[in-house]
């Protein structure tokens, strides 16, 4: 049986990642691909419940390592219940965020360290890394302005500008560390242009994988 392809989307808060990845899903579906769209934390019932706990703005006392473990726990359940079965059926799986987000947000921005965060994630993912990652790149200011325009903010959106600056620095590290699977898109452009460029990139990734 043909094996599927696992493509993740990463970027700072306010990069437009969710909007773009959902549009790419629609376009691939229209083009006749077997494609699954999902997101982290969440994507399936148990992981969405964990998401609610992590992102509840009331949970201001949450310890950084507890947060990292909850992300890894939701990732594990989502991987075994949704991602791996879809890949086994030969689908293209588009996932809004994956392990890179934990390395950046918990490992670097929270200051736990990428090695420690990778270790707990290794336990969770058992080597299932993405085939390719689309990185939607925006400057910090644009990202922060977009977050400001959101109606309801979650616990992570409410973090300080310094935290979001560390996230941006963290992504610079991740882009270098995993350069071979990173596909970087300038997400400061108009939405149509970003979607078009991303679609071409995703189609190339699928073609190379075949
Ligand atoms: P979202 O806004 O992309 O839905 O993600 C929710 C928040 O969770 C976002 O601020 C990034 C954060 N996050 C982490 O801190 N670590 C992780 O491993 C993941 C998947 C998300």
PDB file of C-alpha atoms and ligand atoms in Angstrom:
ATOM      1  CA  UNK A   1       0.000   0.000   0.000  1.00  0.00           C
ATOM      2  CA  UNK A   2       1.205   3.535  -0.790  1.00  0.00           C
ATOM      3  CA  UNK A   3       2.460   5.285   2.317  1.00  0.00           C
ATOM      4  CA  UNK A   4       1.058   8.719   3.159  1.00  0.00           C
ATOM      5  CA  UNK A   5       2.920  11.958   3.641  1.00  0.00           C
ATOM      6  CA  UNK A   6       3.067  13.974   6.844  1.00  0.00           C
ATOM      7  CA  UNK A   7       3.328  17.746   6.353  1.00  0.00           C
ATOM      8  CA  UNK A   8       3.319  20.106   9.323  1.00  0.00           C
ATOM      9  CA  UNK A   9       2.721  23.872   9.417  1.00  0.00           C
ATOM     10  CA  UNK A  10       4.683  26.026  11.822  1.00  0.00           C
ATOM     11  CA  UNK A  11       5.010  29.710  12.563  1.00  0.00           C
ATOM     12  CA  UNK A  12       4.710  32.362  15.245  1.00  0.00           C
ATOM     13  CA  UNK A  13       1.308  33.235  16.641  1.00  0.00           C
ATOM     14  CA  UNK A  14      -0.284  35.549  14.079  1.00  0.00           C
ATOM     15  CA  UNK A  15       1.559  34.031  11.097  1.00  0.00           C
ATOM     16  CA  UNK A  16      -1.734  33.052   9.428  1.00  0.00           C
ATOM     17  CA  UNK A  17      -0.788  29.370   9.631  1.00  0.00           C
ATOM     18  CA  UNK A  18      -4.265  28.089  10.470  1.00  0.00           C
ATOM     19  CA  UNK A  19      -6.039  30.068   7.718  1.00  0.00           C
ATOM     20  CA  UNK A  20      -3.452  29.076   5.118  1.00  0.00           C
ATOM     21  CA  UNK A  21      -3.285  25.385   6.064  1.00  0.00           C
ATOM     22  CA  UNK A  22      -7.098  25.057   5.954  1.00  0.00           C
ATOM     23  CA  UNK A  23      -7.183  26.650   2.473  1.00  0.00           C
ATOM     24  CA  UNK A  24      -4.458  24.294   1.270  1.00  0.00           C
ATOM     25  CA  UNK A  25      -6.533  21.396   2.571  1.00  0.00           C
ATOM     26  CA  UNK A  26      -9.557  22.610   0.560  1.00  0.00           C
ATOM     27  CA  UNK A  27      -7.480  23.003  -2.598  1.00  0.00           C
ATOM     28  CA  UNK A  28      -5.913  19.552  -2.336  1.00  0.00           C
ATOM     29  CA  UNK A  29      -9.301  17.997  -1.681  1.00  0.00           C
ATOM     30  CA  UNK A  30     -10.773  19.759  -4.757  1.00  0.00           C
ATOM     31  CA  UNK A  31      -7.829  18.450  -6.784  1.00  0.00           C
ATOM     32  CA  UNK A  32      -8.757  14.882  -5.768  1.00  0.00           C
ATOM     33  CA  UNK A  33      -6.073  14.116  -3.177  1.00  0.00           C
ATOM     34  CA  UNK A  34      -6.861  11.945  -0.182  1.00  0.00           C
ATOM     35  CA  UNK A  35      -6.064  14.553   2.448  1.00  0.00           C
ATOM     36  CA  UNK A  36      -6.616  15.005   6.182  1.00  0.00           C
ATOM     37  CA  UNK A  37      -6.470  18.332   7.995  1.00  0.00           C
ATOM     38  CA  UNK A  38      -5.730  18.370  11.690  1.00  0.00           C
ATOM     39  CA  UNK A  39      -4.197  20.509  14.389  1.00  0.00           C
ATOM     40  CA  UNK A  40      -2.217  20.451  17.605  1.00  0.00           C
ATOM     41  CA  UNK A  41      -2.905  20.602  20.394  1.00  0.00           C
ATOM     42  CA  UNK A  42      -6.195  18.906  19.537  1.00  0.00           C
ATOM     43  CA  UNK A  43      -7.509  17.239  16.414  1.00  0.00           C
ATOM     44  CA  UNK A  44      -9.366  14.471  18.274  1.00  0.00           C
ATOM     45  CA  UNK A  45     -11.581  14.462  21.355  1.00  0.00           C
ATOM     46  CA  UNK A  46      -9.038  13.562  24.072  1.00  0.00           C
ATOM     47  CA  UNK A  47      -6.435  15.941  22.673  1.00  0.00           C
ATOM     48  CA  UNK A  48      -9.009  18.764  22.360  1.00  0.00           C
ATOM     49  CA  UNK A  49      -9.851  18.247  26.047  1.00  0.00           C
ATOM     50  CA  UNK A  50      -6.145  18.549  26.902  1.00  0.00           C
ATOM     51  CA  UNK A  51      -5.996  21.673  24.679  1.00  0.00           C
ATOM     52  CA  UNK A  52      -8.767  23.291  26.730  1.00  0.00           C
ATOM     53  CA  UNK A  53      -6.769  22.754  29.934  1.00  0.00           C
ATOM     54  CA  UNK A  54      -3.507  24.048  28.436  1.00  0.00           C
ATOM     55  CA  UNK A  55      -4.944  27.165  26.822  1.00  0.00           C
ATOM     56  CA  UNK A  56      -7.510  28.167  29.468  1.00  0.00           C
ATOM     57  CA  UNK A  57      -6.568  31.786  30.348  1.00  0.00           C
ATOM     58  CA  UNK A  58      -7.514  31.014  33.978  1.00  0.00           C
ATOM     59  CA  UNK A  59      -4.678  28.466  34.316  1.00  0.00           C
ATOM     60  CA  UNK A  60      -2.055  31.123  35.004  1.00  0.00           C
ATOM     61  CA  UNK A  61      -0.376  28.913  37.654  1.00  0.00           C
ATOM     62  CA  UNK A  62       0.524  26.173  35.172  1.00  0.00           C
ATOM     63  CA  UNK A  63       4.136  25.059  35.586  1.00  0.00           C
ATOM     64  CA  UNK A  64       6.282  25.086  32.421  1.00  0.00           C
ATOM     65  CA  UNK A  65       7.118  21.348  32.640  1.00  0.00           C
ATOM     66  CA  UNK A  66       3.483  20.473  33.281  1.00  0.00           C
ATOM     67  CA  UNK A  67       2.650  22.468  30.136  1.00  0.00           C
ATOM     68  CA  UNK A  68       5.324  20.626  28.141  1.00  0.00           C
ATOM     69  CA  UNK A  69       4.018  17.230  29.330  1.00  0.00           C
ATOM     70  CA  UNK A  70       0.440  18.137  28.450  1.00  0.00           C
ATOM     71  CA  UNK A  71       1.450  19.131  24.911  1.00  0.00           C
ATOM     72  CA  UNK A  72       3.373  15.861  24.575  1.00  0.00           C
ATOM     73  CA  UNK A  73       0.424  13.849  25.960  1.00  0.00           C
ATOM     74  CA  UNK A  74      -2.035  15.442  23.544  1.00  0.00           C
ATOM     75  CA  UNK A  75       0.482  14.865  20.711  1.00  0.00           C
ATOM     76  CA  UNK A  76       0.752  11.170  21.551  1.00  0.00           C
ATOM     77  CA  UNK A  77      -2.975  10.539  21.531  1.00  0.00           C
ATOM     78  CA  UNK A  78      -3.492  12.575  18.354  1.00  0.00           C
ATOM     79  CA  UNK A  79      -0.641  10.769  16.596  1.00  0.00           C
ATOM     80  CA  UNK A  80      -1.862   7.251  17.334  1.00  0.00           C
ATOM     81  CA  UNK A  81      -5.552   7.979  16.919  1.00  0.00           C
ATOM     82  CA  UNK A  82      -5.511  10.188  13.827  1.00  0.00           C
ATOM     83  CA  UNK A  83      -2.167  10.847  12.130  1.00  0.00           C
ATOM     84  CA  UNK A  84      -0.714   7.324  11.890  1.00  0.00           C
ATOM     85  CA  UNK A  85      -3.948   5.668  10.678  1.00  0.00           C
ATOM     86  CA  UNK A  86      -4.346   8.347   7.976  1.00  0.00           C
ATOM     87  CA  UNK A  87      -0.716   7.879   6.868  1.00  0.00           C
ATOM     88  CA  UNK A  88      -1.204   4.110   6.780  1.00  0.00           C
ATOM     89  CA  UNK A  89      -4.141   4.653   4.393  1.00  0.00           C
ATOM     90  CA  UNK A  90      -1.889   6.684   2.090  1.00  0.00           C
ATOM     91  CA  UNK A  91      -3.349  10.134   2.840  1.00  0.00           C
ATOM     92  CA  UNK A  92      -1.606  13.476   2.831  1.00  0.00           C
ATOM     93  CA  UNK A  93      -1.807  14.659   6.456  1.00  0.00           C
ATOM     94  CA  UNK A  94      -1.649  18.426   6.984  1.00  0.00           C
ATOM     95  CA  UNK A  95      -1.049  19.200  10.638  1.00  0.00           C
ATOM     96  CA  UNK A  96      -1.199  22.710  12.093  1.00  0.00           C
ATOM     97  CA  UNK A  97       1.803  22.550  14.511  1.00  0.00           C
ATOM     98  CA  UNK A  98       3.750  19.527  15.771  1.00  0.00           C
ATOM     99  CA  UNK A  99       6.889  18.804  17.782  1.00  0.00           C
ATOM    100  CA  UNK A 100       8.789  21.891  16.514  1.00  0.00           C
ATOM    101  CA  UNK A 101       6.263  24.020  18.420  1.00  0.00           C
ATOM    102  CA  UNK A 102       7.203  22.300  21.688  1.00  0.00           C
ATOM    103  CA  UNK A 103      10.938  22.714  21.047  1.00  0.00           C
ATOM    104  CA  UNK A 104      10.372  26.422  20.402  1.00  0.00           C
ATOM    105  CA  UNK A 105       7.668  27.387  22.917  1.00  0.00           C
ATOM    106  CA  UNK A 106       8.562  25.091  25.828  1.00  0.00           C
ATOM    107  CA  UNK A 107      12.219  24.345  25.065  1.00  0.00           C
ATOM    108  CA  UNK A 108      13.367  27.835  24.141  1.00  0.00           C
ATOM    109  CA  UNK A 109      10.717  30.438  25.053  1.00  0.00           C
ATOM    110  CA  UNK A 110       9.897  28.871  28.462  1.00  0.00           C
ATOM    111  CA  UNK A 111      13.586  28.071  28.967  1.00  0.00           C
ATOM    112  CA  UNK A 112      13.282  24.319  29.725  1.00  0.00           C
ATOM    113  CA  UNK A 113      15.885  23.489  27.059  1.00  0.00           C
ATOM    114  CA  UNK A 114      15.384  21.781  23.714  1.00  0.00           C
ATOM    115  CA  UNK A 115      17.129  18.528  24.721  1.00  0.00           C
ATOM    116  CA  UNK A 116      14.821  17.916  27.672  1.00  0.00           C
ATOM    117  CA  UNK A 117      11.717  18.815  25.690  1.00  0.00           C
ATOM    118  CA  UNK A 118      12.848  16.628  22.801  1.00  0.00           C
ATOM    119  CA  UNK A 119      13.348  13.718  25.211  1.00  0.00           C
ATOM    120  CA  UNK A 120       9.750  13.708  26.468  1.00  0.00           C
ATOM    121  CA  UNK A 121       8.547  14.124  22.902  1.00  0.00           C
ATOM    122  CA  UNK A 122      10.654  11.209  21.722  1.00  0.00           C
ATOM    123  CA  UNK A 123       8.698   9.085  24.184  1.00  0.00           C
ATOM    124  CA  UNK A 124       5.470  10.461  22.708  1.00  0.00           C
ATOM    125  CA  UNK A 125       6.213  10.252  18.990  1.00  0.00           C
ATOM    126  CA  UNK A 126       8.546   7.224  18.769  1.00  0.00           C
ATOM    127  CA  UNK A 127      10.450   8.622  15.787  1.00  0.00           C
ATOM    128  CA  UNK A 128       7.466   9.770  13.733  1.00  0.00           C
ATOM    129  CA  UNK A 129       8.799  13.088  12.493  1.00  0.00           C
ATOM    130  CA  UNK A 130       7.169  15.059   9.634  1.00  0.00           C
ATOM    131  CA  UNK A 131       8.293  14.454   6.036  1.00  0.00           C
ATOM    132  CA  UNK A 132       8.214  18.212   5.475  1.00  0.00           C
ATOM    133  CA  UNK A 133       7.374  21.396   7.352  1.00  0.00           C
ATOM    134  CA  UNK A 134       5.903  24.569   5.889  1.00  0.00           C
ATOM    135  CA  UNK A 135       7.153  27.538   7.863  1.00  0.00           C
ATOM    136  CA  UNK A 136       5.015  30.667   7.543  1.00  0.00           C
ATOM    137  CA  UNK A 137       7.353  33.495   8.256  1.00  0.00           C
ATOM    138  CA  UNK A 138       6.210  36.900   9.587  1.00  0.00           C
ATOM    139  CA  UNK A 139       8.143  39.539  11.469  1.00  0.00           C
ATOM    140  CA  UNK A 140       7.391  39.765  15.179  1.00  0.00           C
ATOM    141  CA  UNK A 141       5.518  43.067  14.911  1.00  0.00           C
ATOM    142  CA  UNK A 142       3.111  41.811  12.211  1.00  0.00           C
ATOM    143  CA  UNK A 143       2.435  38.645  14.232  1.00  0.00           C
ATOM    144  CA  UNK A 144       1.758  40.617  17.421  1.00  0.00           C
ATOM    145  CA  UNK A 145      -0.569  43.038  15.580  1.00  0.00           C
ATOM    146  CA  UNK A 146      -2.548  40.107  14.204  1.00  0.00           C
ATOM    147  CA  UNK A 147      -2.878  38.570  17.702  1.00  0.00           C
ATOM    148  CA  UNK A 148      -4.132  41.941  18.980  1.00  0.00           C
ATOM    149  CA  UNK A 149      -6.960  41.827  16.414  1.00  0.00           C
ATOM    150  CA  UNK A 150      -8.183  38.429  17.694  1.00  0.00           C
ATOM    151  CA  UNK A 151     -11.478  38.571  19.563  1.00  0.00           C
ATOM    152  CA  UNK A 152     -10.704  36.017  22.233  1.00  0.00           C
ATOM    153  CA  UNK A 153      -7.156  35.395  23.382  1.00  0.00           C
ATOM    154  CA  UNK A 154      -5.900  32.126  24.868  1.00  0.00           C
ATOM    155  CA  UNK A 155      -3.326  31.740  27.679  1.00  0.00           C
ATOM    156  CA  UNK A 156      -0.401  31.689  25.225  1.00  0.00           C
ATOM    157  CA  UNK A 157      -1.667  34.693  23.230  1.00  0.00           C
ATOM    158  CA  UNK A 158      -1.705  36.567  26.560  1.00  0.00           C
ATOM    159  CA  UNK A 159       2.044  36.003  27.074  1.00  0.00           C
ATOM    160  CA  UNK A 160       4.403  38.987  27.154  1.00  0.00           C
ATOM    161  CA  UNK A 161       5.999  40.526  24.063  1.00  0.00           C
ATOM    162  CA  UNK A 162       9.308  39.161  25.404  1.00  0.00           C
ATOM    163  CA  UNK A 163       7.916  35.609  25.311  1.00  0.00           C
ATOM    164  CA  UNK A 164       6.812  36.057  21.696  1.00  0.00           C
ATOM    165  CA  UNK A 165      10.252  37.486  20.885  1.00  0.00           C
ATOM    166  CA  UNK A 166      11.828  34.321  22.336  1.00  0.00           C
ATOM    167  CA  UNK A 167       9.425  32.238  20.230  1.00  0.00           C
ATOM    168  CA  UNK A 168      10.622  34.073  17.120  1.00  0.00           C
ATOM    169  CA  UNK A 169      14.264  33.426  18.113  1.00  0.00           C
ATOM    170  CA  UNK A 170      13.392  29.795  18.805  1.00  0.00           C
ATOM    171  CA  UNK A 171      11.991  29.351  15.317  1.00  0.00           C
ATOM    172  CA  UNK A 172      15.228  30.744  13.864  1.00  0.00           C
ATOM    173  CA  UNK A 173      17.026  27.898  15.637  1.00  0.00           C
ATOM    174  CA  UNK A 174      14.513  25.262  14.501  1.00  0.00           C
ATOM    175  CA  UNK A 175      14.742  26.449  10.873  1.00  0.00           C
ATOM    176  CA  UNK A 176      18.517  25.939  10.920  1.00  0.00           C
ATOM    177  CA  UNK A 177      18.477  22.701  12.888  1.00  0.00           C
ATOM    178  CA  UNK A 178      15.925  21.043  10.586  1.00  0.00           C
ATOM    179  CA  UNK A 179      16.818  22.900   7.384  1.00  0.00           C
ATOM    180  CA  UNK A 180      16.420  19.796   5.227  1.00  0.00           C
ATOM    181  CA  UNK A 181      12.674  19.506   5.854  1.00  0.00           C
ATOM    182  CA  UNK A 182      11.849  23.241   6.184  1.00  0.00           C
ATOM    183  CA  UNK A 183      10.024  25.107   3.408  1.00  0.00           C
ATOM    184  CA  UNK A 184       9.925  28.783   4.249  1.00  0.00           C
ATOM    185  CA  UNK A 185       7.117  31.007   2.947  1.00  0.00           C
ATOM    186  CA  UNK A 186       6.978  34.794   3.272  1.00  0.00           C
ATOM    187  CA  UNK A 187       3.662  35.161   5.115  1.00  0.00           C
ATOM    188  CA  UNK A 188       3.696  38.961   5.244  1.00  0.00           C
ATOM    189  CA  UNK A 189       2.324  39.031   1.664  1.00  0.00           C
ATOM    190  CA  UNK A 190      -1.400  39.172   0.747  1.00  0.00           C
ATOM    191  CA  UNK A 191      -3.287  35.992   1.683  1.00  0.00           C
ATOM    192  CA  UNK A 192      -3.896  34.938  -1.958  1.00  0.00           C
ATOM    193  CA  UNK A 193      -0.179  35.110  -2.747  1.00  0.00           C
ATOM    194  CA  UNK A 194       0.768  33.217   0.420  1.00  0.00           C
ATOM    195  CA  UNK A 195      -1.764  30.466  -0.339  1.00  0.00           C
ATOM    196  CA  UNK A 196      -0.600  30.153  -3.953  1.00  0.00           C
ATOM    197  CA  UNK A 197       3.073  29.938  -2.992  1.00  0.00           C
ATOM    198  CA  UNK A 198       2.315  27.428  -0.221  1.00  0.00           C
ATOM    199  CA  UNK A 199       0.206  25.291  -2.557  1.00  0.00           C
ATOM    200  CA  UNK A 200       3.023  25.081  -5.122  1.00  0.00           C
ATOM    201  CA  UNK A 201       5.449  24.121  -2.369  1.00  0.00           C
ATOM    202  CA  UNK A 202       3.102  21.418  -1.026  1.00  0.00           C
ATOM    203  CA  UNK A 203       2.508  20.008  -4.523  1.00  0.00           C
ATOM    204  CA  UNK A 204       6.272  19.804  -5.058  1.00  0.00           C
ATOM    205  CA  UNK A 205       6.714  18.039  -1.729  1.00  0.00           C
ATOM    206  CA  UNK A 206       4.024  15.494  -2.696  1.00  0.00           C
ATOM    207  CA  UNK A 207       5.581  15.001  -6.156  1.00  0.00           C
ATOM    208  CA  UNK A 208       9.049  14.405  -4.719  1.00  0.00           C
ATOM    209  CA  UNK A 209       7.599  11.937  -2.214  1.00  0.00           C
ATOM    210  CA  UNK A 210       5.853   9.842  -4.902  1.00  0.00           C
TER     211      UNK A 210
HETATM  212  P1  LIG B   1      -2.541  27.577  17.911  1.00  0.00           P
HETATM  213  O1  LIG B   1      -2.793  29.024  18.297  1.00  0.00           O
HETATM  214  O2  LIG B   1      -1.662  27.407  16.737  1.00  0.00           O
HETATM  215  O3  LIG B   1      -3.805  26.783  17.849  1.00  0.00           O
HETATM  216  O4  LIG B   1      -1.705  26.936  19.106  1.00  0.00           O
HETATM  217  C1  LIG B   1      -2.060  27.172  20.423  1.00  0.00           C
HETATM  218  C2  LIG B   1      -0.900  27.691  21.218  1.00  0.00           C
HETATM  219  O5  LIG B   1      -0.160  26.594  21.733  1.00  0.00           O
HETATM  220  C3  LIG B   1       0.079  28.559  20.437  1.00  0.00           C
HETATM  221  O6  LIG B   1       0.340  29.724  21.206  1.00  0.00           O
HETATM  222  C4  LIG B   1       1.330  27.727  20.362  1.00  0.00           C
HETATM  223  C5  LIG B   1       1.229  26.841  21.576  1.00  0.00           C
HETATM  224  N1  LIG B   1       1.920  25.540  21.460  1.00  0.00           N
HETATM  225  C6  LIG B   1       2.986  25.272  22.310  1.00  0.00           C
HETATM  226  O7  LIG B   1       3.354  26.121  23.130  1.00  0.00           O
HETATM  227  N2  LIG B   1       3.589  24.060  22.227  1.00  0.00           N
HETATM  228  C7  LIG B   1       3.181  23.082  21.373  1.00  0.00           C
HETATM  229  O8  LIG B   1       3.758  21.995  21.326  1.00  0.00           O
HETATM  230  C8  LIG B   1       2.055  23.382  20.492  1.00  0.00           C
HETATM  231  C9  LIG B   1       1.577  22.345  19.537  1.00  0.00           C
HETATM  232  C10 LIG B   1       1.461  24.617  20.572  1.00  0.00           C
END
